[in-house]
Coordinates of C-alpha atoms in Angstrom, one line a residue:
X3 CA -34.4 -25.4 -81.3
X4 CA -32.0 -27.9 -81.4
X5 CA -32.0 -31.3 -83.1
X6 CA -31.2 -34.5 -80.5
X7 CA -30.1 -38.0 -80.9
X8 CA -31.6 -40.0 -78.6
X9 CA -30.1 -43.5 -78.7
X10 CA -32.7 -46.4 -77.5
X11 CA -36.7 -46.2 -76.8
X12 CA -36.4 -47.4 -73.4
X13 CA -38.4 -45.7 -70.8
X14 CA -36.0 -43.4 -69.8
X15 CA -35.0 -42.2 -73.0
X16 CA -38.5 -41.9 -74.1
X17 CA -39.2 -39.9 -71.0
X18 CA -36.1 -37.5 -72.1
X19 CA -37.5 -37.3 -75.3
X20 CA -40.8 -36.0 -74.7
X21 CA -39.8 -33.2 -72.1
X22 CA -37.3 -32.2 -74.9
X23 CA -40.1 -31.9 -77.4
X24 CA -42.2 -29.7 -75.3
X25 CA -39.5 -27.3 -74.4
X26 CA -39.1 -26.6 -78.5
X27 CA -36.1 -29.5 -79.2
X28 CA -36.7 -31.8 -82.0
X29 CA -35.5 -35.1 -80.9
X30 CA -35.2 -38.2 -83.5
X31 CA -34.6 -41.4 -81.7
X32 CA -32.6 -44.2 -83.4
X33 CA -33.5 -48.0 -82.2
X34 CA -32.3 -51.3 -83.0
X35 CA -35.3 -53.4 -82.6
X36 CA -38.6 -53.1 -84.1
X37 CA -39.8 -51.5 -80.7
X38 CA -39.7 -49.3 -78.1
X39 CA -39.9 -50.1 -74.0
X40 CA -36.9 -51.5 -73.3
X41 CA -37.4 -53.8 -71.0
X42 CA -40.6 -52.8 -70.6
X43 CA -41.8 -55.9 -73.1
X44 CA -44.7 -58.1 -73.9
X45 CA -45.2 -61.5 -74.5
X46 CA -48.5 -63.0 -75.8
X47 CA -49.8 -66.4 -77.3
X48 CA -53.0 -68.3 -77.6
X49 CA -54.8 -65.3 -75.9
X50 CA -52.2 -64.9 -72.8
X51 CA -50.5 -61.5 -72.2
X52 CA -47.5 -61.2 -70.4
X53 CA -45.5 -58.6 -69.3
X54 CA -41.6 -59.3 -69.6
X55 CA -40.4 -56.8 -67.6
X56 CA -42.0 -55.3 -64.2
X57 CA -45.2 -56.0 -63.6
X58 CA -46.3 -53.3 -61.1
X59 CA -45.8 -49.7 -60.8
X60 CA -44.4 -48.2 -58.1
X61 CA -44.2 -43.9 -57.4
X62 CA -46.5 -43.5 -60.1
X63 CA -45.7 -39.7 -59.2
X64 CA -43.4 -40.2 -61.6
X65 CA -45.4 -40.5 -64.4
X66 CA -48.0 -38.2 -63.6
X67 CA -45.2 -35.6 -63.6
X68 CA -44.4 -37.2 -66.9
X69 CA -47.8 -36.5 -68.5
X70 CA -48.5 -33.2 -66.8
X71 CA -45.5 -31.6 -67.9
X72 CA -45.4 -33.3 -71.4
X73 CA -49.6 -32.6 -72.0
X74 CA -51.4 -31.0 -69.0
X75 CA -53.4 -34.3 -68.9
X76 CA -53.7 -37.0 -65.7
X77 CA -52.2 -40.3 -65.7
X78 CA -55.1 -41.9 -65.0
X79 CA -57.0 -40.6 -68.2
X80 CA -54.2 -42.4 -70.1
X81 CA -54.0 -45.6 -68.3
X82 CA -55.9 -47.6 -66.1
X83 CA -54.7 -47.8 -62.2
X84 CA -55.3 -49.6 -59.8
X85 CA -54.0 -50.0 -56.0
X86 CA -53.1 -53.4 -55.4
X87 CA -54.7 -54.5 -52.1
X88 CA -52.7 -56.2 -50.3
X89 CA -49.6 -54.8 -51.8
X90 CA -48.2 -58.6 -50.9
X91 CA -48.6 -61.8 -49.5
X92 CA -45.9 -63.0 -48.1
X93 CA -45.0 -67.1 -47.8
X94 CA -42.2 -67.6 -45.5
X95 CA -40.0 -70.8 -45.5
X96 CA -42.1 -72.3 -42.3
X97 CA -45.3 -71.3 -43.6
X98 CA -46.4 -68.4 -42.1
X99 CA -48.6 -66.3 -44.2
X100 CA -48.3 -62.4 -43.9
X101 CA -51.0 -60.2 -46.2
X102 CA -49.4 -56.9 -46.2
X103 CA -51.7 -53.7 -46.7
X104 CA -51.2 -51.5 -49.5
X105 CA -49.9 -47.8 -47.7
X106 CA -50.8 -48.3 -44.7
X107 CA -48.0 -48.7 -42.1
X108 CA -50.1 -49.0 -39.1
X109 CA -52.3 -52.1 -41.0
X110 CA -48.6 -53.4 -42.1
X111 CA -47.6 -53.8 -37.9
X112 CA -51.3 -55.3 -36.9
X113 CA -50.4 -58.1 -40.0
X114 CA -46.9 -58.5 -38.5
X115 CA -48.5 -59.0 -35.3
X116 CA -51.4 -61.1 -35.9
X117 CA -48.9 -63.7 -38.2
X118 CA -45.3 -63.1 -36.8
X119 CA -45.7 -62.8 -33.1
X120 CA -46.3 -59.7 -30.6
X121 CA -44.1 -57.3 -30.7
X122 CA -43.1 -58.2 -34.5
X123 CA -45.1 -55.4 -35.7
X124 CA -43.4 -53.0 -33.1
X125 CA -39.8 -53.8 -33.9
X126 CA -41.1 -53.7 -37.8
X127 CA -42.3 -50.1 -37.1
X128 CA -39.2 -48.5 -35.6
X129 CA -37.3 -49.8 -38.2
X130 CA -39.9 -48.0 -40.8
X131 CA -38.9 -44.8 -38.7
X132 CA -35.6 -44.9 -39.3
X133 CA -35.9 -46.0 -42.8
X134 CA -38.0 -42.7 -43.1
X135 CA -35.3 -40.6 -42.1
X136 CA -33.0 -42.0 -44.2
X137 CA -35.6 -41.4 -47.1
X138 CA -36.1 -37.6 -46.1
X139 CA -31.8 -37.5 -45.8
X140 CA -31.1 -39.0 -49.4
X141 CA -34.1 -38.6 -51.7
X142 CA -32.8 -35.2 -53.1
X143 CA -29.8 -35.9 -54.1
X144 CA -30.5 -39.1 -55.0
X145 CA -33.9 -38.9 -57.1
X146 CA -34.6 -35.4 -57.8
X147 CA -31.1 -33.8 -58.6
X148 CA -28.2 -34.5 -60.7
X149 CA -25.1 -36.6 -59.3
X150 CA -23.3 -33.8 -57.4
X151 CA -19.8 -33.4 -58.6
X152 CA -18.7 -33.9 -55.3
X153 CA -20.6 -37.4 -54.9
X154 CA -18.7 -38.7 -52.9
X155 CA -20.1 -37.0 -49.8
X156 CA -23.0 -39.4 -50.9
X157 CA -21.0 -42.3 -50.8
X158 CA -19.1 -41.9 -47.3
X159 CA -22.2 -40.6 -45.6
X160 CA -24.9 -43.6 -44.5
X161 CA -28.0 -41.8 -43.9
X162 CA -30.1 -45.1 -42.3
X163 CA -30.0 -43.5 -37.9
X164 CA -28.8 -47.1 -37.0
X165 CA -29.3 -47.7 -33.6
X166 CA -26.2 -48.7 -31.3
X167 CA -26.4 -52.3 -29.6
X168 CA -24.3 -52.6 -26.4
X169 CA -22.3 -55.7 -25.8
X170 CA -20.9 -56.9 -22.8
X171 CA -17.0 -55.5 -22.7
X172 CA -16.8 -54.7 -26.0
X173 CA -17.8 -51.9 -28.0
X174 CA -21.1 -51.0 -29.3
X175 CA -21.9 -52.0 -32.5
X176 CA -24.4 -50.1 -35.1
X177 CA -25.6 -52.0 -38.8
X178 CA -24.0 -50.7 -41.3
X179 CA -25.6 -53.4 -44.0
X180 CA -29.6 -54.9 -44.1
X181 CA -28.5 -58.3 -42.8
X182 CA -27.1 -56.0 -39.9
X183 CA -30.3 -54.5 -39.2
X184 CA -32.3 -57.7 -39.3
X185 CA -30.0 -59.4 -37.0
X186 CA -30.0 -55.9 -34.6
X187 CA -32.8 -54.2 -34.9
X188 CA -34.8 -57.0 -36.2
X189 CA -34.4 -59.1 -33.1
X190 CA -32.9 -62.1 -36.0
X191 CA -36.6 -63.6 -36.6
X192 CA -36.1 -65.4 -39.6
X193 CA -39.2 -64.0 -40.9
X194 CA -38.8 -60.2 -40.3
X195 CA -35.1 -61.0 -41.6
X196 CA -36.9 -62.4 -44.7
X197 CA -39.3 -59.9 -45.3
X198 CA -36.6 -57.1 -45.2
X199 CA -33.8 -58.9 -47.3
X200 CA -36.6 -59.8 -49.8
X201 CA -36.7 -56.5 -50.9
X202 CA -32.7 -56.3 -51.8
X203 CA -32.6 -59.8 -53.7
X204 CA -35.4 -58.0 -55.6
X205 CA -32.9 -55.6 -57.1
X206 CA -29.6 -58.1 -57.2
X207 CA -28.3 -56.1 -54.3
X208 CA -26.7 -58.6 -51.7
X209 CA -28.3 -58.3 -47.8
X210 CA -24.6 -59.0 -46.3
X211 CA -23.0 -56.0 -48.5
X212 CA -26.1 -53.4 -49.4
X213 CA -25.7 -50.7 -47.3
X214 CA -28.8 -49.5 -44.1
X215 CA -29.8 -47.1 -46.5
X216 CA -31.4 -49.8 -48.9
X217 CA -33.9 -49.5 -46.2
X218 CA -35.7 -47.2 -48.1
X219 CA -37.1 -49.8 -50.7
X220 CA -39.6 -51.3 -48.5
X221 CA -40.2 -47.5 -47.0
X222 CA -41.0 -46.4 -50.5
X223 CA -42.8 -49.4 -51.2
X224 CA -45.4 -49.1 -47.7
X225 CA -45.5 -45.8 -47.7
X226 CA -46.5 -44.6 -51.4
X227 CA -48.4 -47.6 -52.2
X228 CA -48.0 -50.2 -55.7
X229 CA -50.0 -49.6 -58.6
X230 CA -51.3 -52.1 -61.4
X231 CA -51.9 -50.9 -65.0
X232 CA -54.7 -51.9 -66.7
X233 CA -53.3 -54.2 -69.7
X234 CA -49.9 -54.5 -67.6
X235 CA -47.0 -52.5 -67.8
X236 CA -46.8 -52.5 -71.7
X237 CA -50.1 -50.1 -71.9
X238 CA -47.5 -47.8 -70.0
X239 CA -44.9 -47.9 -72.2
X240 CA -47.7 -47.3 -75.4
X241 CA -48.9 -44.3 -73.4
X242 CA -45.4 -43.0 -72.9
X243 CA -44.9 -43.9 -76.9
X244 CA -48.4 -41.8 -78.1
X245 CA -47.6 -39.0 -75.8
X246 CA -43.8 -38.5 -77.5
X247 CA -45.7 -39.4 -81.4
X248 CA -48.0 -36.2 -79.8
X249 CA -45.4 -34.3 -79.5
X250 CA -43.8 -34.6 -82.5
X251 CA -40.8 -37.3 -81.5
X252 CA -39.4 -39.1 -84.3
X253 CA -39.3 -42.7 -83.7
X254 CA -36.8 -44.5 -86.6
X255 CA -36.8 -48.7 -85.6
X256 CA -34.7 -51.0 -86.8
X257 CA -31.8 -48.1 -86.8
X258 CA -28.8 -49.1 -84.9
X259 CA -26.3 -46.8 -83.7
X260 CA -22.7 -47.9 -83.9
X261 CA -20.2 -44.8 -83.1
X262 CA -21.3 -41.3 -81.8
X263 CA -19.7 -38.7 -84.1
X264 CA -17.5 -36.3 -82.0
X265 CA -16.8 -33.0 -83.6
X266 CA -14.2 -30.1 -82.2
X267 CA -14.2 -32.4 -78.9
X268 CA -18.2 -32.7 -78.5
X269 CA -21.0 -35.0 -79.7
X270 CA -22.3 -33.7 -82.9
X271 CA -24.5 -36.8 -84.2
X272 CA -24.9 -40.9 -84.6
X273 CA -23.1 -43.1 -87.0
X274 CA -26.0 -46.0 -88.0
X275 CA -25.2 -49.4 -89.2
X276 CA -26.0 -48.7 -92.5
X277 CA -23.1 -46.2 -93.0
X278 CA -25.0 -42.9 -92.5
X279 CA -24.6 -40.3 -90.4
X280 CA -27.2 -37.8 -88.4
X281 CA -25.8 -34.9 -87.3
X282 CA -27.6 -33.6 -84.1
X283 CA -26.6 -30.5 -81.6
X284 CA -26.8 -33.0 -78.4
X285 CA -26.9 -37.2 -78.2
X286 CA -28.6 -39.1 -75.2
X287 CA -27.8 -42.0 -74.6
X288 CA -30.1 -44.9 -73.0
X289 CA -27.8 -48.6 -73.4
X290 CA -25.9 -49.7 -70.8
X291 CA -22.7 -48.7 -70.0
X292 CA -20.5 -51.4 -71.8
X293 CA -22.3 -50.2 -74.9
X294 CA -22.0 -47.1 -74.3
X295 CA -18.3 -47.8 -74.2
X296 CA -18.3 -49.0 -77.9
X297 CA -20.0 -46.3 -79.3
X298 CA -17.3 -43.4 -78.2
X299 CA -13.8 -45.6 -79.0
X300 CA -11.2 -44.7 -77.2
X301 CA -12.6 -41.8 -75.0
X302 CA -13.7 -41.9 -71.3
X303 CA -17.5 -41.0 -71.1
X304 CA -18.5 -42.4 -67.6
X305 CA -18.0 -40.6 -64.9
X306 CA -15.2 -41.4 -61.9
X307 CA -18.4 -42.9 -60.1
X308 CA -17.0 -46.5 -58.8
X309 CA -19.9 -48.5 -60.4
X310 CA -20.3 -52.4 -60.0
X311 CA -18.6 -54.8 -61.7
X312 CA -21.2 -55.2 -64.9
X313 CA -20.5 -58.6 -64.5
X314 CA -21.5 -59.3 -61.0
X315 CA -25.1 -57.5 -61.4
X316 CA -28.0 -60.6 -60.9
X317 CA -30.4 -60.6 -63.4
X318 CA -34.2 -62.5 -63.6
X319 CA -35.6 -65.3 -64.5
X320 CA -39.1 -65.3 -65.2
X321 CA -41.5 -68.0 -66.6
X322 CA -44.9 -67.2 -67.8
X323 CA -48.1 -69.6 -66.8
X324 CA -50.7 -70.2 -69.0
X325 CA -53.7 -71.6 -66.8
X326 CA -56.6 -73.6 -66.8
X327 CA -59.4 -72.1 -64.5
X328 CA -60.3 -68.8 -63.4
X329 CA -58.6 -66.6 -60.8
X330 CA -60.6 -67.3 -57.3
X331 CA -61.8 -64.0 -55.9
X332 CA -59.8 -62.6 -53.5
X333 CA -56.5 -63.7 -55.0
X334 CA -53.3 -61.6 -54.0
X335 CA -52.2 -59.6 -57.3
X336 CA -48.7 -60.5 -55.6
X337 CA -47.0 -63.4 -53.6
X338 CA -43.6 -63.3 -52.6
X339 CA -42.6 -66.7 -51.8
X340 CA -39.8 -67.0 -49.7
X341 CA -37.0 -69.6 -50.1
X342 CA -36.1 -72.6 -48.2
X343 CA -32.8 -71.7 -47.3
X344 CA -31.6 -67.9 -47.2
X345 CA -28.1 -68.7 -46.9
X346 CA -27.7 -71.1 -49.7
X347 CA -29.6 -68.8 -52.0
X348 CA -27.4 -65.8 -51.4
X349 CA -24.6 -67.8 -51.6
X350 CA -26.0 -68.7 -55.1
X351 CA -26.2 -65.5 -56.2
X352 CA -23.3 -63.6 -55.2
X353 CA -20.9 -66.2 -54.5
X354 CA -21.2 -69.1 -57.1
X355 CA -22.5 -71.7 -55.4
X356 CA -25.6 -74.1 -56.7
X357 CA -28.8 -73.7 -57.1
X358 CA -30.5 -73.2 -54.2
X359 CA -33.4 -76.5 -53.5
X360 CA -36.2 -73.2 -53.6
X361 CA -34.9 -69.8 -54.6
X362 CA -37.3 -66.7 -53.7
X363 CA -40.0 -66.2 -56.3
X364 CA -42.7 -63.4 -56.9
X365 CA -46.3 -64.6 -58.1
X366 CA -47.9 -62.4 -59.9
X367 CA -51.4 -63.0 -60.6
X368 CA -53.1 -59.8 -62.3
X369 CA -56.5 -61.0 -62.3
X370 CA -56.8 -58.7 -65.7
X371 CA -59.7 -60.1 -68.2
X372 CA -57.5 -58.0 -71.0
X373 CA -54.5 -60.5 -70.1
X374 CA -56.5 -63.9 -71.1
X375 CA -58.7 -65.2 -73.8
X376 CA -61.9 -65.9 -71.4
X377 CA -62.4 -66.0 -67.4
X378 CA -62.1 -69.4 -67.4
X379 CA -58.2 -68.9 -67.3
X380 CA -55.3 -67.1 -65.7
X381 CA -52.2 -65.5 -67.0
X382 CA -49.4 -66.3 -64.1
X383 CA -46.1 -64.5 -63.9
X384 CA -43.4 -65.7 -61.6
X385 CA -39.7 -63.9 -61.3
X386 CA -36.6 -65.0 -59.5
X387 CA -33.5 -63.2 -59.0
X388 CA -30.5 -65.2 -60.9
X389 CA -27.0 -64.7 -61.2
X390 CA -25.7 -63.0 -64.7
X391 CA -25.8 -65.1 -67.4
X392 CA -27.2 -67.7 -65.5
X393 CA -28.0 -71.0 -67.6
X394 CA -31.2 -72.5 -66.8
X395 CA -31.9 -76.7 -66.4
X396 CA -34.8 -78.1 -66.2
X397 CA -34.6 -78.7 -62.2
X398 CA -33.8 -75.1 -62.0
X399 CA -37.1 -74.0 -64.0
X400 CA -39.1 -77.0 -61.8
X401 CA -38.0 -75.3 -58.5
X402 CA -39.3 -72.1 -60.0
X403 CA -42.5 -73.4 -60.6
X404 CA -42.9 -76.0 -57.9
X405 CA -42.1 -72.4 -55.6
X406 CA -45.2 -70.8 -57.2
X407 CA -47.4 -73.9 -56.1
X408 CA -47.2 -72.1 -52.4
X409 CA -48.7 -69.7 -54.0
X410 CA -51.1 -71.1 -56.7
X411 CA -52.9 -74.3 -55.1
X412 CA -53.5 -77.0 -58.0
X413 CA -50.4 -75.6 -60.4
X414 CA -49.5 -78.3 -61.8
X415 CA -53.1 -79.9 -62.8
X416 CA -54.1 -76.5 -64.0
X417 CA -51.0 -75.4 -66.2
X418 CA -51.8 -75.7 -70.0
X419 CA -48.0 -74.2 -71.2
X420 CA -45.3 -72.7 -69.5
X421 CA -42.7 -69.5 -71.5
X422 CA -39.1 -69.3 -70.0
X423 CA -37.5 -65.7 -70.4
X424 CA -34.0 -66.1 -69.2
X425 CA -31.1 -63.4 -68.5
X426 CA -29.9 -64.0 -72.2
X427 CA -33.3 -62.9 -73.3
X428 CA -33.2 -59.9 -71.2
X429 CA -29.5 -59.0 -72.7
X430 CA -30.7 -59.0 -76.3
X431 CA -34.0 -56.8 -75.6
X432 CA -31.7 -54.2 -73.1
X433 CA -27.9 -55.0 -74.2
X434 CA -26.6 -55.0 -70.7
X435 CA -24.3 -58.2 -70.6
X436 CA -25.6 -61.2 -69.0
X437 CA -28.8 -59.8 -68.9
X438 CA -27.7 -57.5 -66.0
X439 CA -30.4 -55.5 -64.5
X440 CA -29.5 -52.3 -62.6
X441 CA -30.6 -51.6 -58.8
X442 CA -31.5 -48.0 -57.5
X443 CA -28.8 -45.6 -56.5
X444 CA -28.3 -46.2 -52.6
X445 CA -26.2 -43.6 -50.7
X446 CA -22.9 -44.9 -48.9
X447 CA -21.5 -48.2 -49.5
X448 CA -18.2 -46.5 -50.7
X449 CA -20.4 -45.1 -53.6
X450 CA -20.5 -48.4 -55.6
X451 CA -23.8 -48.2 -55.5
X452 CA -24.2 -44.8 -57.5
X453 CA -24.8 -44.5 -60.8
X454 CA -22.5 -42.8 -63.0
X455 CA -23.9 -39.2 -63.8
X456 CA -26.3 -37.9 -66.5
X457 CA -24.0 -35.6 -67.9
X458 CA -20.8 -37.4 -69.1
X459 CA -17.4 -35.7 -69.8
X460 CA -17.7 -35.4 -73.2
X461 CA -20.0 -32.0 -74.0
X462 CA -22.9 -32.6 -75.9
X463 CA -23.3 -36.4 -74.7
X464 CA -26.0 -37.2 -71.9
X465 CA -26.8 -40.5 -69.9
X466 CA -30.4 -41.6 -69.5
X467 CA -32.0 -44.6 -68.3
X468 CA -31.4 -47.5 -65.8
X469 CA -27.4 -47.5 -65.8
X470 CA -27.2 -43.9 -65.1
X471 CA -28.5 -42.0 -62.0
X472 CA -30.9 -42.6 -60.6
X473 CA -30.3 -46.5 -61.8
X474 CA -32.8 -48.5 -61.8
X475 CA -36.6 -49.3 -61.5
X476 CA -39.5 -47.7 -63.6
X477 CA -40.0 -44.7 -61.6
X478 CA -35.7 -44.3 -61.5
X479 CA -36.4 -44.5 -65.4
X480 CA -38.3 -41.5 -65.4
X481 CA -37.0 -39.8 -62.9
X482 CA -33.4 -39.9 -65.4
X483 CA -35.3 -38.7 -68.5
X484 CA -36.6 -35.9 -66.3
X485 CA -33.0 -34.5 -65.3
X486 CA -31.8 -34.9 -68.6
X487 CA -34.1 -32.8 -70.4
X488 CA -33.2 -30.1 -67.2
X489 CA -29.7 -30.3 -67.7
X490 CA -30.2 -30.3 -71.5
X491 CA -32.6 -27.2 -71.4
X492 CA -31.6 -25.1 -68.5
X493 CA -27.8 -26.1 -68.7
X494 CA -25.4 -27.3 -65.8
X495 CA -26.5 -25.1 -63.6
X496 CA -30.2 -27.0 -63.5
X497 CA -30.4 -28.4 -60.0
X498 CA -33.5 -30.3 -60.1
X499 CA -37.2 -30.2 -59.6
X500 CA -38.0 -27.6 -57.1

């Protein structure tokens, strides 16, 4: 039975720390706030509730696994859960409205058809194909195992089947990026184009540079389905928190860690704030990876992983609606609202230029009588991808909301208050600089879209959460604290979930 540090109460680390428990470890976790979740927050005020961070789950697998392993007892006696139906309307920039069925790929092609054009839900289908091959090629080493040593057969590898496109005396060409799938295989349409580059921005990843093999986000997202949680996300994150208080997880807020003690060249405890020190037979760490920097001076402790530039990671803006009125029945749990003009808005976010006149924005509307003081209002969320750091004017936050009127007819008469959470509230409640937030592991793309691995190369210190693999997303966040514990309990020679 050993005794583990785990540093942050993030979802990942949480995760870790309750697997640990149950295979006999006695894990103490040290955080600086006065909570746990991470990112997975809450905001509430005059009867509103808000989630902060995600506000739907997707692979809730994940966390069945979770509760299973950690308790023998079903998600869905923990939380409440709901399938979203439709997964998500989509707004495009000429208007076109597209409900999207939750799971069901055949009903995705007939809405394609009926809204798009025939033959959209066709091209939108083979693409799905492909995008499931490069699922059934990657999701191994990508979700369920550790980072191979040898990752870099993952990075010079693209396992998206792109189809080759003749041209007239010159040489075929095949996409090697999304854009070049929506311009290829997509036949261009603006709106396919948008549907499937919506899914990137999502994450910060840029359509021009993410690699085919980000095709599996919208495969994982029509093909598994997207869950709501009663109460939001944050009645998640208190599940995960009672089921590690269950089993015996000590929780210490308010406890900063500032240096990890390194004894006879491997971790042997914390350093806190206050001076002391906590000795411990393993540390895990979940903070990002320029903290993680600080708190072993002068030692390398990320793996040779070419990881983005922490700097250039987008992070979110998202503004909370307080409204007057009830939901109307039959209201979309999410809109996607595309933006007016793609190319100014990518060229916003990874190149510097303005703000776009209408970026893209998610509506959430939760229709959840736990999220608002009577049913004669409505708690909105709406999220927008923004650059690091970015500062935000009032024009910027009017385009935000003026986007969510396509969305929510009669905004403005109905909005009582509006809450701004910008990327520098995001870096104080997760530390990552600019309020950076981390994309899934995708295969290829030179491998700068791995995350550096679990184990680091200092014995004794572990990796967990969004910055290390699998990177980010809830069910990545999981999926992290579930090889941890593995490689913590069975050794290096743990090779995953069977």
């Amino acid at each position: 039975m050993a005794r583990i540090a785990v540093i942050g109460a993030g979802m990942g680390a949480m995760a870790a720390a309750a697997r640990l428990a149950v295979a006999g470890h006695r894990p103490v976790v040290f955080e600086r706030a006065s909570t746990y979740g991470g990112a997975v927050g809450r905001f509430e005020r005059d009867g509103f509730a808000f989630d902060t961070g995600p506000g739907l789950l997707p692979l809730p697998a994940v966390y069945r696994d979770l509760f299973i392993k950690t308790g023998k007892e079903p998600l869905e006696d923990l939380v409440g859960l709901t399938q979203v139906e439709p997964a998500a309307r989509h707004v495009f920039a000429d208007g076109t409205t597209a409900d999207l069925p939750n799971a069901r790929r055949a009903g995705v092609a007939e809405a394609l058809d009926a809204t798009v054009g025939a033959g959209a839900g066709a091209r939108w289908s083979a693409f799905m194909d492909r995008a499931r091959e490069a699922w059934d090629r990657s999701r191994r080493p990508l979700l369920e195992e550790p980072l191979w040593p040898n990752w870099q057969v993952l990075a010079e590898r693209e396992p998206y089947p792109s189809v080759p496109h003749k041209r007239l005396l010159r040489k075929a060409r095949s996409a090697t990026t999304l854009a070049d799938i929506g311009a290829l295989e997509l036949g261009g349409d603006p709106r396919l184009v948008a549907l499937l580059e919506s899914y990137a921005l999502a994450y910060g990843l840029d359509p021009r540079t993410a690699p085919a093999s980000a095709a599996v986000l919208p495969y994982m997202e029509q093909t598994f389905g997207t869950w709501a949680v009663t109460g939001g996300l944050r009645a998640l994150a208190d599940a995960v928190y009672a089921r590690c208080l269950k089993r015996k997880v000590e929780f210490r807020f308010g406890a900063g860690v500032t240096r990890v003690v390194v004894k006879d060249g491997r971790a042997a405890g914390v350093e806190l704030a206050d001076g002391s020190v906590e000795d411990a037979e393993f540390v895990v760490a979940g903070v990002a990876p320029g903290v993680l920097d600080t708190l072993v001076p002068g030692q390398s402790v990320r793996s040779s992983v070419p990881a983005r530039a922490e700097t250039a990671v987008p992070s979110r803006l998202t503004v909370h609606l307080a409204l007057r009125g009830a939901r109307p029945e039959g209201t979309p749990h999410r809109t996607v609202v595309h933006g007016s003009d793609r190319a100014a808005e990518t060229a916003w976010l990874f190149d510097g230029a303005a703000w776009p006149d209408r970026p893209t924005v998610a509506v959430l509307r939760p229709g959840d009588a736990s999220q608002v003081p009577d049913d004669g209002h409505e708690a909105v969320t709406v999220t927008v991808t923004v650059p690091p750091g970015a500062e935000v004017s009032d024009a910027g936050a009017d385009s935000v909301v003026e986007a969510a009127g396509r969305a929510v007819p009669g905004l403005r008469e109905r909005l009582l208050w509006q809450e701004i959470r910008t990327p520098r509230d995001i870096a104080e409640a997760t530390g990552a600089d600019g309020g950076a937030v981390p994309a899934p592991a995708m295969a290829a793309a030179r491998g700068e879209l791995l995350h550096p691995a679990n184990g680091t190369p200092l014995p004794g210190l572990f990796a967990v959460g969004g910055w290390s693999h699998p990177g980010g997303g809830l069910p990545h966040a999981g999926m992290s604290g579930a090889l941890v514990a593995g490689l913590i309990v069975e050794g290096p020679q743990f090779r995953g979930s069977q």
